[in-house]
Coordinates of C-alpha atoms in Angstrom, one line a residue:
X63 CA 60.5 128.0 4.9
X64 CA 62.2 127.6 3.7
X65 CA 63.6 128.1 1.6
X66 CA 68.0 125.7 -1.9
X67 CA 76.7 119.3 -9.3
X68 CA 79.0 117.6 -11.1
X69 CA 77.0 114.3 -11.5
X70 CA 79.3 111.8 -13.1
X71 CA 77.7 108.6 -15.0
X72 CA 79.3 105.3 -15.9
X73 CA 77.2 105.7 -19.3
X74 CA 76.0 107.7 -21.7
X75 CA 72.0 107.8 -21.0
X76 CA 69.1 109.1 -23.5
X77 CA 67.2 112.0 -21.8
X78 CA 64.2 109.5 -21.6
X79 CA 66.3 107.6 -19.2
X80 CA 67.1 110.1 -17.1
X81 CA 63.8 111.2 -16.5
X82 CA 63.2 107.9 -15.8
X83 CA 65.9 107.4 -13.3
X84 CA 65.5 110.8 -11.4
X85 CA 61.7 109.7 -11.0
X86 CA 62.4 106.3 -9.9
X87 CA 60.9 105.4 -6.6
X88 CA 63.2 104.4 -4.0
X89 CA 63.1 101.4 -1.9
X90 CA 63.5 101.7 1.9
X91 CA 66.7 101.0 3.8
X92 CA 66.5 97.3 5.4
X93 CA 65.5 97.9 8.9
X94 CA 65.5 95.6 12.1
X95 CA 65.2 91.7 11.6
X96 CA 66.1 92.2 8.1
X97 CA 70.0 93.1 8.1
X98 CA 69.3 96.5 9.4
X99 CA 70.1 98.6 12.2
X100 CA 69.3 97.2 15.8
X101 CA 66.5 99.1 17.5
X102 CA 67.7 101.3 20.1
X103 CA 66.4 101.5 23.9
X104 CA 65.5 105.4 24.3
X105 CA 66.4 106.4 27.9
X106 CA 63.9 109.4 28.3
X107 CA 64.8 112.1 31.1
X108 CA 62.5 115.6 32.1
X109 CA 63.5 118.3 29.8
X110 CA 62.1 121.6 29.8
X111 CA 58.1 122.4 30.8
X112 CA 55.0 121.0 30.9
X113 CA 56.0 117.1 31.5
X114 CA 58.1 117.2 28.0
X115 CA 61.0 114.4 28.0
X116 CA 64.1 114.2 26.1
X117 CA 66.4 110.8 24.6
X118 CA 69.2 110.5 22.6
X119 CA 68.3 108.1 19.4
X120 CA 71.2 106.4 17.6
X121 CA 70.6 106.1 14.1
X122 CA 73.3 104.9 11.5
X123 CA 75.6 107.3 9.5
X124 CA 74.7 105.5 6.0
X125 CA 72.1 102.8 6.3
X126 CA 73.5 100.5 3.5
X127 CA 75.8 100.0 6.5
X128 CA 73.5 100.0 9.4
X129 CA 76.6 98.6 11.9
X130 CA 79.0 100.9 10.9
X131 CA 79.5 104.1 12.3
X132 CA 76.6 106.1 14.0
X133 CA 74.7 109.6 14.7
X134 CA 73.2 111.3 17.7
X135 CA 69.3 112.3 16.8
X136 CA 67.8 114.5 19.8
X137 CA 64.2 113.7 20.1
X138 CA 61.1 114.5 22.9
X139 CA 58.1 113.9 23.8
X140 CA 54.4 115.1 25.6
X141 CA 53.0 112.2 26.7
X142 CA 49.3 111.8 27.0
X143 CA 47.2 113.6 29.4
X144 CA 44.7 111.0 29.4
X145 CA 45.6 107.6 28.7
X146 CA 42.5 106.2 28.7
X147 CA 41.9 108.5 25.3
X148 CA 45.5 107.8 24.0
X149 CA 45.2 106.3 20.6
X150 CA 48.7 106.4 19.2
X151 CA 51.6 108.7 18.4
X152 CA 51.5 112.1 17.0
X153 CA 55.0 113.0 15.3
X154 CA 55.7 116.9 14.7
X155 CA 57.7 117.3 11.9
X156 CA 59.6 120.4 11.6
X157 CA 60.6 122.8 8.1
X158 CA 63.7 123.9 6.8
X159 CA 65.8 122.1 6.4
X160 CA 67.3 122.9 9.4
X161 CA 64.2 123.3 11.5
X162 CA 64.0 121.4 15.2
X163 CA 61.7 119.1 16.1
X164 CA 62.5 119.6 19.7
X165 CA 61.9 123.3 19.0
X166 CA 58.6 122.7 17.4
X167 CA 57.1 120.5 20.6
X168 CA 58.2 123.6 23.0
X169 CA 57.0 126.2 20.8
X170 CA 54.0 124.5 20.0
X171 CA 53.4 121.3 22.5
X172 CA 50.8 123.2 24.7
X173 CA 48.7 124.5 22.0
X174 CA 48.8 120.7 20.3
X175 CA 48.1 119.2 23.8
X176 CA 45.1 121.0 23.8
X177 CA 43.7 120.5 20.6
X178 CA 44.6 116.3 20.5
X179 CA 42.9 116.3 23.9
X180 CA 44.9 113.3 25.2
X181 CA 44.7 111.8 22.2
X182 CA 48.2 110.9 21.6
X183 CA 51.4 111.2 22.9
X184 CA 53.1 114.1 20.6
X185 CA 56.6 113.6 19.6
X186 CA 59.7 115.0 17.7
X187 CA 63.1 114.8 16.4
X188 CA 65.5 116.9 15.3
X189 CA 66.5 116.0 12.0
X190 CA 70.4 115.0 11.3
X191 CA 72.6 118.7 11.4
X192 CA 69.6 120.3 13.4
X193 CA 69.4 121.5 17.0
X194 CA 70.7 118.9 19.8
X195 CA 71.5 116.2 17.1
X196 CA 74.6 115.8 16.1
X197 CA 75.5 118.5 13.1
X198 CA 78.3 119.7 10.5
X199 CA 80.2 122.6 9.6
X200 CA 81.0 124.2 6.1
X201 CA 83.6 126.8 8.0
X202 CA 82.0 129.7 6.2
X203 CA 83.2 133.2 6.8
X204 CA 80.4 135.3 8.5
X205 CA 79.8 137.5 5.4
X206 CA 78.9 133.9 3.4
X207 CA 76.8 133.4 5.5
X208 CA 74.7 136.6 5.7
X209 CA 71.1 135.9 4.8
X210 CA 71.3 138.3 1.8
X211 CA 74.1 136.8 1.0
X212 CA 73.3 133.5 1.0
X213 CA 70.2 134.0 -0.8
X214 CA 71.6 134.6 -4.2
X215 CA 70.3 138.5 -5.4
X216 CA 71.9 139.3 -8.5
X217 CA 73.5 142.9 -8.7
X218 CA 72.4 145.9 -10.0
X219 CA 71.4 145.1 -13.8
X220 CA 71.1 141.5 -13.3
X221 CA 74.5 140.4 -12.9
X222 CA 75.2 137.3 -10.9
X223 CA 79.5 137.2 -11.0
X224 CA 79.5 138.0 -7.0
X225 CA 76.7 135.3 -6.6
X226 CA 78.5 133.0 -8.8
X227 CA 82.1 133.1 -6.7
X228 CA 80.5 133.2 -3.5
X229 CA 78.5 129.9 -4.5
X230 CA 81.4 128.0 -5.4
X231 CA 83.5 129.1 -2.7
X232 CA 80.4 127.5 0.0
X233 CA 80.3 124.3 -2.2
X234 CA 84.3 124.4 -1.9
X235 CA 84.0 124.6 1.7
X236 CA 81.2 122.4 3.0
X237 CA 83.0 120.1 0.7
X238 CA 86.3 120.4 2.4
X239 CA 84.7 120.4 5.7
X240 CA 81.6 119.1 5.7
X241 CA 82.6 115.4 5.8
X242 CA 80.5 112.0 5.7
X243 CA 78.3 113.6 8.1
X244 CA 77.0 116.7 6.0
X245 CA 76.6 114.3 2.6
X246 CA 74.2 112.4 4.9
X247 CA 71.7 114.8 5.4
X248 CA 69.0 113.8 2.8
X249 CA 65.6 114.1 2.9
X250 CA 65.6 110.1 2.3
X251 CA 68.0 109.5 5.5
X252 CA 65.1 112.1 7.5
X253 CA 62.5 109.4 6.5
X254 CA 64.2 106.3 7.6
X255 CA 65.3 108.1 10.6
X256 CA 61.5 108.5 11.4
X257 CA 61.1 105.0 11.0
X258 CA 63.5 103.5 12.9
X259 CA 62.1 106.5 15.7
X260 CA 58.8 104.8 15.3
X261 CA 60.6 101.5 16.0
X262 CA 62.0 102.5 19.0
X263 CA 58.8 104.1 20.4
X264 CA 57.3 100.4 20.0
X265 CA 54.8 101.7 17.6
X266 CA 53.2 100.3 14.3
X267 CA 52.2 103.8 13.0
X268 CA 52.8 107.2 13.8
X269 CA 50.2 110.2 13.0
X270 CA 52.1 112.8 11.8
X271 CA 51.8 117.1 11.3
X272 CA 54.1 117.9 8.9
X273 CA 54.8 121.9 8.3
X274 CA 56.6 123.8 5.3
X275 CA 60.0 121.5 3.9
X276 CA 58.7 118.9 6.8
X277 CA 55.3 118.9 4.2
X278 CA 57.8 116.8 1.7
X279 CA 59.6 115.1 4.1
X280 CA 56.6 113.4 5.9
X281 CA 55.3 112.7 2.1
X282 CA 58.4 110.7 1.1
X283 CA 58.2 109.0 4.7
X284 CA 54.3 108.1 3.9
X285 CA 56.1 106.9 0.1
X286 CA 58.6 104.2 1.6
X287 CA 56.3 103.4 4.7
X288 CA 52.3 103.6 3.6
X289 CA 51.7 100.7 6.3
X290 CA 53.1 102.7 9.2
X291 CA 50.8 105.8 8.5
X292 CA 48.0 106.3 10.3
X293 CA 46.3 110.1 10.4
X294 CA 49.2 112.5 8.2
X295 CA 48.4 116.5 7.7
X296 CA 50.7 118.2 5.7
X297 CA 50.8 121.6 5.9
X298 CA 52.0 124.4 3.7
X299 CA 53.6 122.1 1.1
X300 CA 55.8 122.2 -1.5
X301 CA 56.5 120.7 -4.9
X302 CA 57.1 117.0 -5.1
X303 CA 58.8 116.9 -8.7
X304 CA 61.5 114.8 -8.2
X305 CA 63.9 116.7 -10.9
X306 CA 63.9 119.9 -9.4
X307 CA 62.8 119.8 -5.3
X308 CA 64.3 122.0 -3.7
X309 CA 65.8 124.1 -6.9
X310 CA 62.2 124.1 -8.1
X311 CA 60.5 125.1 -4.3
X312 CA 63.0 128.1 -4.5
X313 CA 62.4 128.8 -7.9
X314 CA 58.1 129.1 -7.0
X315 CA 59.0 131.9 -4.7
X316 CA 58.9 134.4 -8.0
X317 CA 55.3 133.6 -8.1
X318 CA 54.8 133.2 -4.3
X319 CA 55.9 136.5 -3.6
X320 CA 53.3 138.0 -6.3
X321 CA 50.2 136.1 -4.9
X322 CA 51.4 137.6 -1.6
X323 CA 52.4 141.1 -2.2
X324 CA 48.7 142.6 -2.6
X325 CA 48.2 141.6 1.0
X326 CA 51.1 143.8 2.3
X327 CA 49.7 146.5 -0.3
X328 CA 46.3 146.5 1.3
X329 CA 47.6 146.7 4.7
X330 CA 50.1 149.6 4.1
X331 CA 47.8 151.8 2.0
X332 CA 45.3 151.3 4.8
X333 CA 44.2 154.7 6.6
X334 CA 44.4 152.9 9.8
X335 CA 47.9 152.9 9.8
X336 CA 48.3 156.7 10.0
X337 CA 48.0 156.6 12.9
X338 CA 51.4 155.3 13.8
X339 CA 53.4 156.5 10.7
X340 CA 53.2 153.4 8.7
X341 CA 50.9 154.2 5.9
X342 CA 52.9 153.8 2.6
X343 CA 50.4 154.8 0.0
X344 CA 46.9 156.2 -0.4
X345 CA 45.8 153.5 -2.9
X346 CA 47.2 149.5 -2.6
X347 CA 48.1 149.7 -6.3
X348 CA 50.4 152.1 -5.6
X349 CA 52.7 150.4 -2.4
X350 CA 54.5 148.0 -5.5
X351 CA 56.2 150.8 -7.4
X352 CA 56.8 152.3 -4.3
X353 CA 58.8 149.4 -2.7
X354 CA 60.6 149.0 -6.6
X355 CA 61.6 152.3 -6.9
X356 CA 63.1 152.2 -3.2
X357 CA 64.7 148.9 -4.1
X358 CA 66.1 150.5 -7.0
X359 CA 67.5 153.6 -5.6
X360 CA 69.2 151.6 -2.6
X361 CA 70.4 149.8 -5.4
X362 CA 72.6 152.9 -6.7
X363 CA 73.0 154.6 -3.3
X364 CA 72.6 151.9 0.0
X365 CA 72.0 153.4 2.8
X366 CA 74.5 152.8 6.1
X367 CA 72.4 150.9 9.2
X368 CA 72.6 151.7 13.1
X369 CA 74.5 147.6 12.3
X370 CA 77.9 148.6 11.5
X371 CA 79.6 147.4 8.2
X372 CA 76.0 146.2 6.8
X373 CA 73.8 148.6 4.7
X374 CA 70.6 149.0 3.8
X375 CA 70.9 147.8 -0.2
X376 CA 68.1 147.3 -2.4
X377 CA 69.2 143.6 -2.2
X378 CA 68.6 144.2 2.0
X379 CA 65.3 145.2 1.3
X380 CA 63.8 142.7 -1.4
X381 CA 65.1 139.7 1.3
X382 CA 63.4 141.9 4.2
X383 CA 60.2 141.7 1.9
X384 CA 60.8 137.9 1.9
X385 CA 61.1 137.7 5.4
X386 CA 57.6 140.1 6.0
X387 CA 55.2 138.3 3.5
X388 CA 56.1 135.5 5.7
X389 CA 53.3 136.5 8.1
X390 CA 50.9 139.6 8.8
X391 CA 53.0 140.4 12.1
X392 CA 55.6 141.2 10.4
X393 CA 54.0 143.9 8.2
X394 CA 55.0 146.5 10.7
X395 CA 58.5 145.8 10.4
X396 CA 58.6 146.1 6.5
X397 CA 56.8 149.1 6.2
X398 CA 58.6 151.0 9.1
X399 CA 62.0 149.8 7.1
X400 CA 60.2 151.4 4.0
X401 CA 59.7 154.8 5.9
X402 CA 63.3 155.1 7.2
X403 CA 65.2 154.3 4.1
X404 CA 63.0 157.1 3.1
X405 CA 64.0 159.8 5.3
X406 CA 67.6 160.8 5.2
X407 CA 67.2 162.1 8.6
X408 CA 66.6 158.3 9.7
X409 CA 69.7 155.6 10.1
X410 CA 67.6 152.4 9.1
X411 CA 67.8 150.3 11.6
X412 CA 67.8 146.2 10.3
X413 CA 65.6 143.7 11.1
X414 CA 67.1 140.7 13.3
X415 CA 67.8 138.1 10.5
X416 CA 69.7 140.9 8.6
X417 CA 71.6 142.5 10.6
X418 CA 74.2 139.2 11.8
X419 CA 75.5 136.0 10.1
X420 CA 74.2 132.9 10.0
X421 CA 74.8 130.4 12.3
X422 CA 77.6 127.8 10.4
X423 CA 76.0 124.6 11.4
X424 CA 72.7 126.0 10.5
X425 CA 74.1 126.9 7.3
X426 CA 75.3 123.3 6.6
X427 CA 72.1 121.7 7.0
X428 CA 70.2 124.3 5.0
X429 CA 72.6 123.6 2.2
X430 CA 73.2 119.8 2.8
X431 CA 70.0 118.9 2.5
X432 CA 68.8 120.7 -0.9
X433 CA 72.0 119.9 -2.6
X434 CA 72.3 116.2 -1.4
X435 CA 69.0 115.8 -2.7
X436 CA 69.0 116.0 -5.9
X437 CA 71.5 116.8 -8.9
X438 CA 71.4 120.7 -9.9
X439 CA 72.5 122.1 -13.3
X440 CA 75.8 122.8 -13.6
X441 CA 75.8 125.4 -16.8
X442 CA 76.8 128.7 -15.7
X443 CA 74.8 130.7 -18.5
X444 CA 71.8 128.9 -18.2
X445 CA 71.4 130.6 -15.0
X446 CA 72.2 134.1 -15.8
X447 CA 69.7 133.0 -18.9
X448 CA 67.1 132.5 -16.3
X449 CA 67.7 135.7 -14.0
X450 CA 67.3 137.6 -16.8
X451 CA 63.6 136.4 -17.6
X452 CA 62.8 136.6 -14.3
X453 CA 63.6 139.7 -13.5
X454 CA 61.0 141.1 -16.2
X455 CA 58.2 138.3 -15.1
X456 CA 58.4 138.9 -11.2
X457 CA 60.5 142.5 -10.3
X458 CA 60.1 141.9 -6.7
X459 CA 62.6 138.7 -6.3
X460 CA 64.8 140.3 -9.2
X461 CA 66.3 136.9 -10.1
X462 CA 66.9 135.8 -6.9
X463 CA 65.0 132.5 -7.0
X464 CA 66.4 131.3 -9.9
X465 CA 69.7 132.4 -9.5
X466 CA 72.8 130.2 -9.3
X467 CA 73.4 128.4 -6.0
X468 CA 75.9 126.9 -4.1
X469 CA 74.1 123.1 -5.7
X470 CA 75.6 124.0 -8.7
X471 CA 79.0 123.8 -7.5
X472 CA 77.9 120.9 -4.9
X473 CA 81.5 118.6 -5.5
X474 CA 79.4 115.0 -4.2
X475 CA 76.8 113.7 -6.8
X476 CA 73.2 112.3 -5.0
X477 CA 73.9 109.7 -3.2
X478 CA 70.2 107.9 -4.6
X479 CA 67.4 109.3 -6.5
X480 CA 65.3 111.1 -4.7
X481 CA 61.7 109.6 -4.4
X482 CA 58.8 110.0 -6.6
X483 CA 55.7 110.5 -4.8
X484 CA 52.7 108.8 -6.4
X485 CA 49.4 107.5 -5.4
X486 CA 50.0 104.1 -3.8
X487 CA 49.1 103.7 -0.4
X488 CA 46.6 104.4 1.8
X489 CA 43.8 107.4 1.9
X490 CA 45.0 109.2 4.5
X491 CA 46.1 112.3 4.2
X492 CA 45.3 116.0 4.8
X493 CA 46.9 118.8 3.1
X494 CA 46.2 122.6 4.6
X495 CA 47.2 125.0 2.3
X496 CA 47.4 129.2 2.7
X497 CA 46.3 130.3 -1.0
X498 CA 48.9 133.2 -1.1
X499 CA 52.3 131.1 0.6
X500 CA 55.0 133.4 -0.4
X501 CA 57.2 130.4 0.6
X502 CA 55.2 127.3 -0.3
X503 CA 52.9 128.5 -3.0
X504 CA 49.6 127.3 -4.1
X505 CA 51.1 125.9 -6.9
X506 CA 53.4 123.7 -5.5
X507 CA 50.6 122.2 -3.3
X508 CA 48.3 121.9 -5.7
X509 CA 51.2 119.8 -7.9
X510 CA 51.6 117.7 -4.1
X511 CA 47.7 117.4 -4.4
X512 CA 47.8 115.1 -7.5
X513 CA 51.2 113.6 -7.5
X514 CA 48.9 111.5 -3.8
X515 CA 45.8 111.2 -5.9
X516 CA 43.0 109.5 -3.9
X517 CA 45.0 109.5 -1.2
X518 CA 44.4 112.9 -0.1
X519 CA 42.5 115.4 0.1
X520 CA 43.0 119.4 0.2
X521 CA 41.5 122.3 2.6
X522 CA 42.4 125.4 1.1
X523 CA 42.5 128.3 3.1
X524 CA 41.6 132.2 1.9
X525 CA 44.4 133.3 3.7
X526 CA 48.0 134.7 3.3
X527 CA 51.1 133.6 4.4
X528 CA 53.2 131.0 5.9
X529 CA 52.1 127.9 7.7
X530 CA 48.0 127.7 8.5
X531 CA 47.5 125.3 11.7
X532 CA 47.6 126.9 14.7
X533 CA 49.6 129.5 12.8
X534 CA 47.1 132.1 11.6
X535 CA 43.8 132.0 13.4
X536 CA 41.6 130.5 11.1
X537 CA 39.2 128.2 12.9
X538 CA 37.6 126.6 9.8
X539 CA 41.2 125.3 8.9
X540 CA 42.2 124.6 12.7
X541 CA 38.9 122.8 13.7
X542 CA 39.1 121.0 10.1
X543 CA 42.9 119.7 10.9
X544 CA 41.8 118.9 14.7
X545 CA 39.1 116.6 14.1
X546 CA 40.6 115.0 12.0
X547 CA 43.4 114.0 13.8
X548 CA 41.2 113.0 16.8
X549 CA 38.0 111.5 14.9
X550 CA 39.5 110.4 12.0
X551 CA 37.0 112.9 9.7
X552 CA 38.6 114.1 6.7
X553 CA 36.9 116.1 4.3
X554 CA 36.9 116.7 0.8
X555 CA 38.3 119.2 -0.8
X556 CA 37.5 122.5 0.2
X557 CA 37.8 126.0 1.0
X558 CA 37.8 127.2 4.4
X559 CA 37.1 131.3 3.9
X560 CA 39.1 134.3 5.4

């Protein structure tokens, strides 16, 4: 995961024509030889293990004006084993926004290394705002930029006045201090700094793995660029519709988290975990109004935390929930949160994410991105409309994904239209997909899965969770995603089993 404005216009439009302009496909920037950016020399040095090697990549601050002024990208590399086997580049592209490319290749290079067998040289970037590359601040207090509080929970009841001055003091602020640097971070500008990467690496196509948010941004790099795609998995993937991205990815997780939950329920009723006090509930059907009624009762009375200042509301545990579905590991955590905001002889003690702020420039990009993007309504009560039927159709986000944001109050209108991703170009591409993605759910992939038509096809995995290659342990769906990335063999669509 994820997981996300005043829009002015010169004239009046019909809503047939703004459909038609927020779904317009966008051109690519001109690049090298045709009035764009030069391509830069990358000056690689050893950084960290294993052979990996590090450049600074310049790219430019806007393209329409590829010689004015510039950004810092931090990108890496694993260079092939075995040259002789090398047939191209294989780019890693991280989620968010705000995840690191350069993270992804150390947490993941060795593991990649040894499935591509030499066969490429395995790169990354960090996107513009992200890691090493050069970033922006909003100058948010820390409690703005608490994760609880960043994701927008309504109160008690279903009221969203707290969520809606705390969102437009964050859009006031990134807006203030944010600068020409933070409006550039757009999932467009991500794409074309790919490209001019790919130009600098001296290569004609890139191969690409593509995980969570880096699932859309590798499918609007393979919308500009079709003829410099050569083997692309996607993995975990999200929503294409053009209108709505990232409003609309957030807005899934209502859903998400319900195709999820029963997992967590199985595993906590589960007679195994007696054994270590983390049994919730004799019978799965049961662990749901458990966690509700808790959520509820924190709501009225929170509990105070072994972090000082922060307690455990019901708010605090609905977003630790989030955090758990995310993967089976963290099951424990959740359910030994459960057990101590249970006991009034326990001080709860919160999980990492909870207990501190945010990091500001992490913040910026998270927000940059999915409010750059794309234009979000800007009609207070249209939102608290929405909370409200949410609330009754999926109890266990309470409102949150549909909530007001700081996009609503975002003070710069998109920059372009975000892309519309169709079915021209090549047949290339390989989406993995967990069937119960709290985060990514099935039914944004399976909207990803015909926007590309016959250009790709679809593994579905019986599995839940977030992320599926070399994420979960399923060797139909890591074999299927190896082979073919090394052979070229791509299947039809299928289901790999639990």
């Amino acid at each position: 995961m994820t997981t996300y404005r005043n829009r002015s216009l010169a004239v009046a439009l019909s809503a047939a024509a703004v459909a038609t302009a927020l779904t317009a496909t966008v051109a690519p920037a001109a690049h090298a030889g045709t009035g764009g950016p030069e391509v830069p020399t990358l000056d690689w040095t050893s950084c960290g293990p294993a052979g990996q090697e590090c450049a600074q990549l310049p790219v430019p601050l806007d393209y329409r004006d590829p010689d004015g002024p510039s950004l810092t990208l931090a990108v890496t590399r694993l260079r092939s084993e075995n040259p002789d086997k090398r047939r191209g580049v294989l780019l890693a592209i991280p989620g968010g926004p705000g995840g690191s490319g350069v993270g992804l290749l150390k947490e993941k290079g060795d593991a990649l290394r040894k499935e591509m067998a030499g066969a490429y040289d395995i790169v990354g970037l960090d996107p513009r705002g992200t890691g090493g590359s050069t970033r922006a601040s909003c100058e948010l207090t820390p409690d703005d930029r608490r994760l609880v509080n960043l994701r927008s929970w309504p109160g008690p009841g279903g009221d969203i006045s707290e969520n809606t001055a705390r969102s437009r003091r964050i859009a006031e602020a990134c807006h203030r201090n944010g600068g020409a640097t933070l409006r550039s971070f757009t999932t467009l500008n991500e794409a074309r700094d790919i490209d001019l990467f790919r130009q600098a690496l001296g290569e004609d196509k890139l191969s690409a793995w593509g995980v969570s948010y880096g699932t859309y941004a590798g499918a609007v790099y393979a919308q500009l660029y079709p003829q410099h795609t050569d083997r692309w998995v996607l993995d975990s993937n999200d929503d294409p519709n053009p209108s709505r991205v990232g409003r609309g990815w957030l807005a899934n997780a209502g859903q998400g988290t319900d195709d999820r939950f029963p997992d967590f329920a199985a595993w906590a009723s589960d007679p195994a975990r007696e054994a270590k006090g983390l049994r919730l509930a004799e019978r799965a059907e049961d662990v749901r109004p458990l966690v509700l009624g808790l959520a509820a009762k924190l709501d009225a009375a929170p509990r105070q935390t072994t972090t000082a200042g922060v307690p455990l509301t019901g708010n605090m545990l609905r977003q630790a929930l989030q955090l758990a579905l995310m993967s089976d590991d963290s099951f424990p955590m959740m359910a030994r949160l459960v057990k101590q905001a249970q006991d009034p002889k326990t001080t709860p003690v919160l999980p990492g994410p909870l207990a501190g702020p945010l990091d500001d420039q992490d913040v910026a990009v998270m927000f940059g991105v999915v409010c750059n993007d794309v234009g979000w309504p800007t009609r207070v009560s249209s939102y608290e409309q929405a909370v409200a039927a949410d609330r009754v159709r999926h109890p266990l986000t309470a409102g949150m994904p549909v909530n007001v944001t700081p996009c609503t109050f975002w003070q710069d209108a998109p920059a372009e239209k975000p892309a519309r991703i169709t079915a021209d170009g090549p047949s290339n591409v390989l989406l993995v997909q967990n069937r119960r993605d709290p985060a990514s759910p099935y039914s944004g992939a399976l909207n990803l899965r015909r926007a590309l038509g016959d250009r790709a096809r679809m593994v579905t995995v019986d599995h839940g969770g977030h992320e599926v290659y070399l994420a979960n342990g399923n060797p139909c769906a890591d074999r299927t995603v190896t082979t073919f990335l090394t052979t070229g063999q791509r299947p039809e669509d299928s289901v790999c089993p639990s």
